[in-house]
Structures are given as C-alpha cells and as structure tokens.
JSON list of C-alpha atoms in Angstrom, two decimals:
[
{"chain": "B", "resi": 1, "resn": "VAL", "atom": "CA", "xyz": [42.56, 137.61, 157.25]},
{"chain": "B", "resi": 2, "resn": "GLN", "atom": "CA", "xyz": [43.66, 136.65, 153.74]},
{"chain": "B", "resi": 3, "resn": "LEU", "atom": "CA", "xyz": [46.79, 134.88, 152.67]},
{"chain": "B", "resi": 4, "resn": "GLN", "atom": "CA", "xyz": [47.88, 135.75, 149.15]},
{"chain": "B", "resi": 5, "resn": "ALA", "atom": "CA", "xyz": [49.17, 132.87, 147.04]},
{"chain": "B", "resi": 6, "resn": "TYR", "atom": "CA", "xyz": [50.62, 133.20, 143.56]},
{"chain": "B", "resi": 7, "resn": "GLY", "atom": "CA", "xyz": [52.97, 131.49, 141.12]},
{"chain": "B", "resi": 8, "resn": "GLY", "atom": "CA", "xyz": [50.75, 128.85, 139.57]},
{"chain": "B", "resi": 9, "resn": "GLY", "atom": "CA", "xyz": [50.47, 128.29, 135.87]},
{"chain": "B", "resi": 10, "resn": "LEU", "atom": "CA", "xyz": [50.78, 125.86, 133.01]},
{"chain": "B", "resi": 11, "resn": "VAL", "atom": "CA", "xyz": [53.97, 123.83, 132.70]},
{"chain": "B", "resi": 12, "resn": "GLN", "atom": "CA", "xyz": [55.08, 120.77, 130.79]},
{"chain": "B", "resi": 13, "resn": "ALA", "atom": "CA", "xyz": [55.84, 117.51, 132.56]},
{"chain": "B", "resi": 14, "resn": "GLY", "atom": "CA", "xyz": [59.30, 117.59, 134.02]},
{"chain": "B", "resi": 15, "resn": "GLY", "atom": "CA", "xyz": [59.20, 121.34, 134.49]},
{"chain": "B", "resi": 16, "resn": "SER", "atom": "CA", "xyz": [59.28, 123.47, 137.61]},
{"chain": "B", "resi": 17, "resn": "LEU", "atom": "CA", "xyz": [57.16, 126.08, 139.30]},
{"chain": "B", "resi": 18, "resn": "ARG", "atom": "CA", "xyz": [57.65, 128.16, 142.41]},
{"chain": "B", "resi": 19, "resn": "LEU", "atom": "CA", "xyz": [54.65, 129.05, 144.51]},
{"chain": "B", "resi": 20, "resn": "SER", "atom": "CA", "xyz": [54.75, 131.85, 147.03]},
{"chain": "B", "resi": 21, "resn": "CYS", "atom": "CA", "xyz": [52.33, 132.87, 149.73]},
{"chain": "B", "resi": 22, "resn": "GLU", "atom": "CA", "xyz": [52.39, 136.18, 151.53]},
{"chain": "B", "resi": 23, "resn": "VAL", "atom": "CA", "xyz": [51.32, 135.86, 155.14]},
{"chain": "B", "resi": 24, "resn": "PRO", "atom": "CA", "xyz": [50.04, 139.00, 156.89]},
{"chain": "B", "resi": 25, "resn": "GLU", "atom": "CA", "xyz": [52.11, 140.26, 159.79]},
{"chain": "B", "resi": 26, "resn": "THR", "atom": "CA", "xyz": [49.01, 140.61, 161.93]},
{"chain": "B", "resi": 27, "resn": "PHE", "atom": "CA", "xyz": [49.11, 137.13, 163.44]},
{"chain": "B", "resi": 28, "resn": "TYR", "atom": "CA", "xyz": [50.06, 136.95, 167.09]},
{"chain": "B", "resi": 29, "resn": "SER", "atom": "CA", "xyz": [51.72, 133.55, 166.66]},
{"chain": "B", "resi": 30, "resn": "ILE", "atom": "CA", "xyz": [52.10, 131.00, 163.87]},
{"chain": "B", "resi": 31, "resn": "LYS", "atom": "CA", "xyz": [52.65, 127.34, 164.64]},
{"chain": "B", "resi": 32, "resn": "ALA", "atom": "CA", "xyz": [53.09, 126.08, 161.09]},
{"chain": "B", "resi": 33, "resn": "TRP", "atom": "CA", "xyz": [52.95, 127.05, 157.41]},
{"chain": "B", "resi": 34, "resn": "GLY", "atom": "CA", "xyz": [51.79, 124.65, 154.77]},
{"chain": "B", "resi": 35, "resn": "TRP", "atom": "CA", "xyz": [50.73, 123.96, 151.22]},
{"chain": "B", "resi": 36, "resn": "TYR", "atom": "CA", "xyz": [47.77, 121.81, 150.32]},
{"chain": "B", "resi": 37, "resn": "ARG", "atom": "CA", "xyz": [46.27, 120.87, 147.00]},
{"chain": "B", "resi": 38, "resn": "GLN", "atom": "CA", "xyz": [42.93, 119.81, 145.67]},
{"chain": "B", "resi": 39, "resn": "ALA", "atom": "CA", "xyz": [42.53, 118.12, 142.33]},
{"chain": "B", "resi": 40, "resn": "SER", "atom": "CA", "xyz": [39.19, 118.13, 140.56]},
{"chain": "B", "resi": 41, "resn": "GLY", "atom": "CA", "xyz": [36.81, 115.71, 142.23]},
{"chain": "B", "resi": 42, "resn": "LYS", "atom": "CA", "xyz": [39.20, 114.91, 145.05]},
{"chain": "B", "resi": 43, "resn": "LYS", "atom": "CA", "xyz": [39.67, 115.96, 148.66]},
{"chain": "B", "resi": 44, "resn": "ARG", "atom": "CA", "xyz": [42.13, 118.59, 149.69]},
{"chain": "B", "resi": 45, "resn": "GLU", "atom": "CA", "xyz": [45.42, 116.99, 150.77]},
{"chain": "B", "resi": 46, "resn": "LEU", "atom": "CA", "xyz": [48.58, 118.10, 152.50]},
{"chain": "B", "resi": 47, "resn": "VAL", "atom": "CA", "xyz": [51.56, 118.64, 150.22]},
{"chain": "B", "resi": 48, "resn": "ALA", "atom": "CA", "xyz": [54.17, 120.06, 152.59]},
{"chain": "B", "resi": 49, "resn": "ARG", "atom": "CA", "xyz": [54.37, 121.68, 156.00]},
{"chain": "B", "resi": 50, "resn": "ILE", "atom": "CA", "xyz": [57.03, 123.53, 157.96]},
{"chain": "B", "resi": 51, "resn": "ASP", "atom": "CA", "xyz": [56.62, 124.36, 161.61]},
{"chain": "B", "resi": 52, "resn": "SER", "atom": "CA", "xyz": [57.96, 127.20, 163.72]},
{"chain": "B", "resi": 53, "resn": "GLY", "atom": "CA", "xyz": [60.99, 125.12, 164.63]},
{"chain": "B", "resi": 54, "resn": "GLY", "atom": "CA", "xyz": [61.87, 124.57, 160.96]},
{"chain": "B", "resi": 55, "resn": "ARG", "atom": "CA", "xyz": [60.80, 120.94, 160.86]},
{"chain": "B", "resi": 56, "resn": "ARG", "atom": "CA", "xyz": [59.43, 119.90, 157.50]},
{"chain": "B", "resi": 57, "resn": "ASN", "atom": "CA", "xyz": [57.16, 117.10, 156.48]},
{"chain": "B", "resi": 58, "resn": "TYR", "atom": "CA", "xyz": [56.10, 116.17, 152.99]},
{"chain": "B", "resi": 59, "resn": "ALA", "atom": "CA", "xyz": [53.47, 114.00, 151.43]},
{"chain": "B", "resi": 60, "resn": "GLU", "atom": "CA", "xyz": [54.97, 110.81, 150.10]},
{"chain": "B", "resi": 61, "resn": "PHE", "atom": "CA", "xyz": [54.03, 111.70, 146.55]},
{"chain": "B", "resi": 62, "resn": "VAL", "atom": "CA", "xyz": [56.23, 114.86, 146.50]},
{"chain": "B", "resi": 63, "resn": "LYS", "atom": "CA", "xyz": [59.27, 113.74, 148.45]},
{"chain": "B", "resi": 64, "resn": "GLY", "atom": "CA", "xyz": [62.46, 114.54, 146.62]},
{"chain": "B", "resi": 65, "resn": "ARG", "atom": "CA", "xyz": [60.65, 116.81, 144.14]},
{"chain": "B", "resi": 66, "resn": "PHE", "atom": "CA", "xyz": [59.12, 119.64, 146.21]},
{"chain": "B", "resi": 67, "resn": "THR", "atom": "CA", "xyz": [60.72, 121.83, 148.84]},
{"chain": "B", "resi": 68, "resn": "ILE", "atom": "CA", "xyz": [58.98, 124.08, 151.33]},
{"chain": "B", "resi": 69, "resn": "ALA", "atom": "CA", "xyz": [60.77, 127.05, 152.82]},
{"chain": "B", "resi": 70, "resn": "ARG", "atom": "CA", "xyz": [60.06, 130.20, 154.77]},
{"chain": "B", "resi": 71, "resn": "ASP", "atom": "CA", "xyz": [61.30, 133.65, 153.84]},
{"chain": "B", "resi": 72, "resn": "ASN", "atom": "CA", "xyz": [61.01, 135.32, 157.20]},
{"chain": "B", "resi": 73, "resn": "ALA", "atom": "CA", "xyz": [62.19, 138.69, 155.96]},
{"chain": "B", "resi": 74, "resn": "ASN", "atom": "CA", "xyz": [59.21, 138.88, 153.61]},
{"chain": "B", "resi": 75, "resn": "ASN", "atom": "CA", "xyz": [56.67, 136.87, 155.64]},
{"chain": "B", "resi": 76, "resn": "THR", "atom": "CA", "xyz": [56.42, 134.43, 152.78]},
{"chain": "B", "resi": 77, "resn": "VAL", "atom": "CA", "xyz": [56.21, 130.67, 152.52]},
{"chain": "B", "resi": 78, "resn": "ILE", "atom": "CA", "xyz": [57.52, 129.14, 149.32]},
{"chain": "B", "resi": 79, "resn": "LEU", "atom": "CA", "xyz": [56.92, 125.83, 147.58]},
{"chain": "B", "resi": 80, "resn": "GLN", "atom": "CA", "xyz": [59.52, 124.95, 145.00]},
{"chain": "B", "resi": 81, "resn": "MET", "atom": "CA", "xyz": [58.14, 122.24, 142.73]},
{"chain": "B", "resi": 82, "resn": "ASN", "atom": "CA", "xyz": [60.46, 120.33, 140.44]},
{"chain": "B", "resi": 83, "resn": "SER", "atom": "CA", "xyz": [59.97, 117.33, 138.17]},
{"chain": "B", "resi": 84, "resn": "LEU", "atom": "CA", "xyz": [56.29, 118.12, 137.87]},
{"chain": "B", "resi": 85, "resn": "ALA", "atom": "CA", "xyz": [53.98, 115.44, 136.54]},
{"chain": "B", "resi": 86, "resn": "PRO", "atom": "CA", "xyz": [50.41, 115.59, 135.18]},
{"chain": "B", "resi": 87, "resn": "GLU", "atom": "CA", "xyz": [49.13, 114.09, 138.44]},
{"chain": "B", "resi": 88, "resn": "ASP", "atom": "CA", "xyz": [50.37, 117.21, 140.23]},
{"chain": "B", "resi": 89, "resn": "THR", "atom": "CA", "xyz": [47.67, 119.21, 138.46]},
{"chain": "B", "resi": 90, "resn": "ALA", "atom": "CA", "xyz": [45.51, 120.81, 141.14]},
{"chain": "B", "resi": 91, "resn": "GLU", "atom": "CA", "xyz": [44.55, 123.99, 142.89]},
{"chain": "B", "resi": 92, "resn": "TYR", "atom": "CA", "xyz": [47.23, 124.72, 145.46]},
{"chain": "B", "resi": 93, "resn": "TYR", "atom": "CA", "xyz": [46.40, 126.45, 148.72]},
{"chain": "B", "resi": 94, "resn": "CYS", "atom": "CA", "xyz": [48.68, 127.94, 151.30]},
{"chain": "B", "resi": 95, "resn": "ASN", "atom": "CA", "xyz": [47.80, 127.58, 154.96]},
{"chain": "B", "resi": 96, "resn": "VAL", "atom": "CA", "xyz": [48.93, 128.75, 158.36]},
{"chain": "B", "resi": 97, "resn": "GLU", "atom": "CA", "xyz": [48.03, 127.36, 161.75]},
{"chain": "B", "resi": 98, "resn": "ALA", "atom": "CA", "xyz": [47.90, 130.59, 163.68]},
{"chain": "B", "resi": 99, "resn": "ASP", "atom": "CA", "xyz": [46.79, 132.30, 166.84]},
{"chain": "B", "resi": 100, "resn": "TYR", "atom": "CA", "xyz": [45.42, 135.54, 165.46]},
{"chain": "B", "resi": 101, "resn": "ALA", "atom": "CA", "xyz": [45.05, 137.69, 168.57]},
{"chain": "B", "resi": 102, "resn": "GLY", "atom": "CA", "xyz": [46.79, 135.90, 171.41]},
{"chain": "B", "resi": 103, "resn": "ALA", "atom": "CA", "xyz": [43.75, 133.83, 172.28]},
{"chain": "B", "resi": 104, "resn": "GLY", "atom": "CA", "xyz": [45.86, 130.78, 173.15]},
{"chain": "B", "resi": 105, "resn": "TYR", "atom": "CA", "xyz": [44.59, 128.45, 170.44]},
{"chain": "B", "resi": 106, "resn": "TYR", "atom": "CA", "xyz": [45.42, 127.92, 166.80]},
{"chain": "B", "resi": 107, "resn": "VAL", "atom": "CA", "xyz": [43.13, 128.06, 163.80]},
{"chain": "B", "resi": 108, "resn": "ASP", "atom": "CA", "xyz": [43.71, 127.29, 160.12]},
{"chain": "B", "resi": 109, "resn": "TYR", "atom": "CA", "xyz": [43.85, 130.26, 157.76]},
{"chain": "B", "resi": 110, "resn": "TRP", "atom": "CA", "xyz": [43.85, 129.78, 154.00]},
{"chain": "B", "resi": 111, "resn": "GLY", "atom": "CA", "xyz": [44.91, 131.54, 150.84]},
{"chain": "B", "resi": 112, "resn": "GLN", "atom": "CA", "xyz": [42.68, 131.79, 147.80]},
{"chain": "B", "resi": 113, "resn": "GLY", "atom": "CA", "xyz": [44.38, 129.03, 145.79]},
{"chain": "B", "resi": 114, "resn": "THR", "atom": "CA", "xyz": [46.54, 129.09, 142.70]},
{"chain": "B", "resi": 115, "resn": "GLN", "atom": "CA", "xyz": [46.05, 126.68, 139.82]},
{"chain": "B", "resi": 116, "resn": "VAL", "atom": "CA", "xyz": [48.88, 124.43, 138.71]},
{"chain": "B", "resi": 117, "resn": "THR", "atom": "CA", "xyz": [48.39, 122.55, 135.45]},
{"chain": "B", "resi": 118, "resn": "VAL", "atom": "CA", "xyz": [50.98, 120.10, 134.19]},
{"chain": "B", "resi": 119, "resn": "SER", "atom": "CA", "xyz": [50.68, 118.92, 130.62]},
{"chain": "B", "resi": 120, "resn": "SER", "atom": "CA", "xyz": [52.03, 115.60, 129.42]}
]
C-alpha cells in the first residue's frame, strides 16, 4: 500500500509550501494521519499529527508556522508550511496509522517522501 506525497520544492526563507498526501481508500480504519521529516544525517522526527477525532499535535519547532489538515472528500492529508526556515530543509514523509484489513491492530504506512529545501 503506497501513500503518494507531493508538493515539496525549493523555497526561500520566509516562504510557504503546501504538502499533500493521497491516502488510498483501501484501509479498513485509520487512527491517525501524520507528517514526519528527516534531515540529512538525522533521525526521522514527527512534524504534525491529526487523529480520527480531529485532534492535532505539533512538534515544538513548527508550532504557529505549520498546519495539518484532512481533506476527507479527497482522502488527502495536507501540511501547510509557512515562515519556512533553512532548518526546515528535509525529506518530508506522510504517514497513517491504519488497520488495513480489519485485523484489529494498527500499523504505520508511509509515503515515498518529498524533498523540501529552504534557502537562506
């Protein structure tokens, strides 16, 4: 099962980007949708997460700048990124915690990553 992420690119500091991730309709149940990032030489880290009840949590380093939202009509999770800084440069990955076939437990599924580069 493949999530499709897109929207990355090169932007100047202070600019904005909007990432989108198409989530297949084949999942039996999804507990949460999220965005993670991994900078070169660093571990993958949570950026933002929204659960099935609409509750959001954000990493401290993006609070007030990034917004996560779900577009239920299009099975898409969106990350709006404003006031980007060079330290936001990373590969961004979308994620769902999903029960694929009604098995009663949730597993992480990932998109292929989209590169965000912020120049100073």
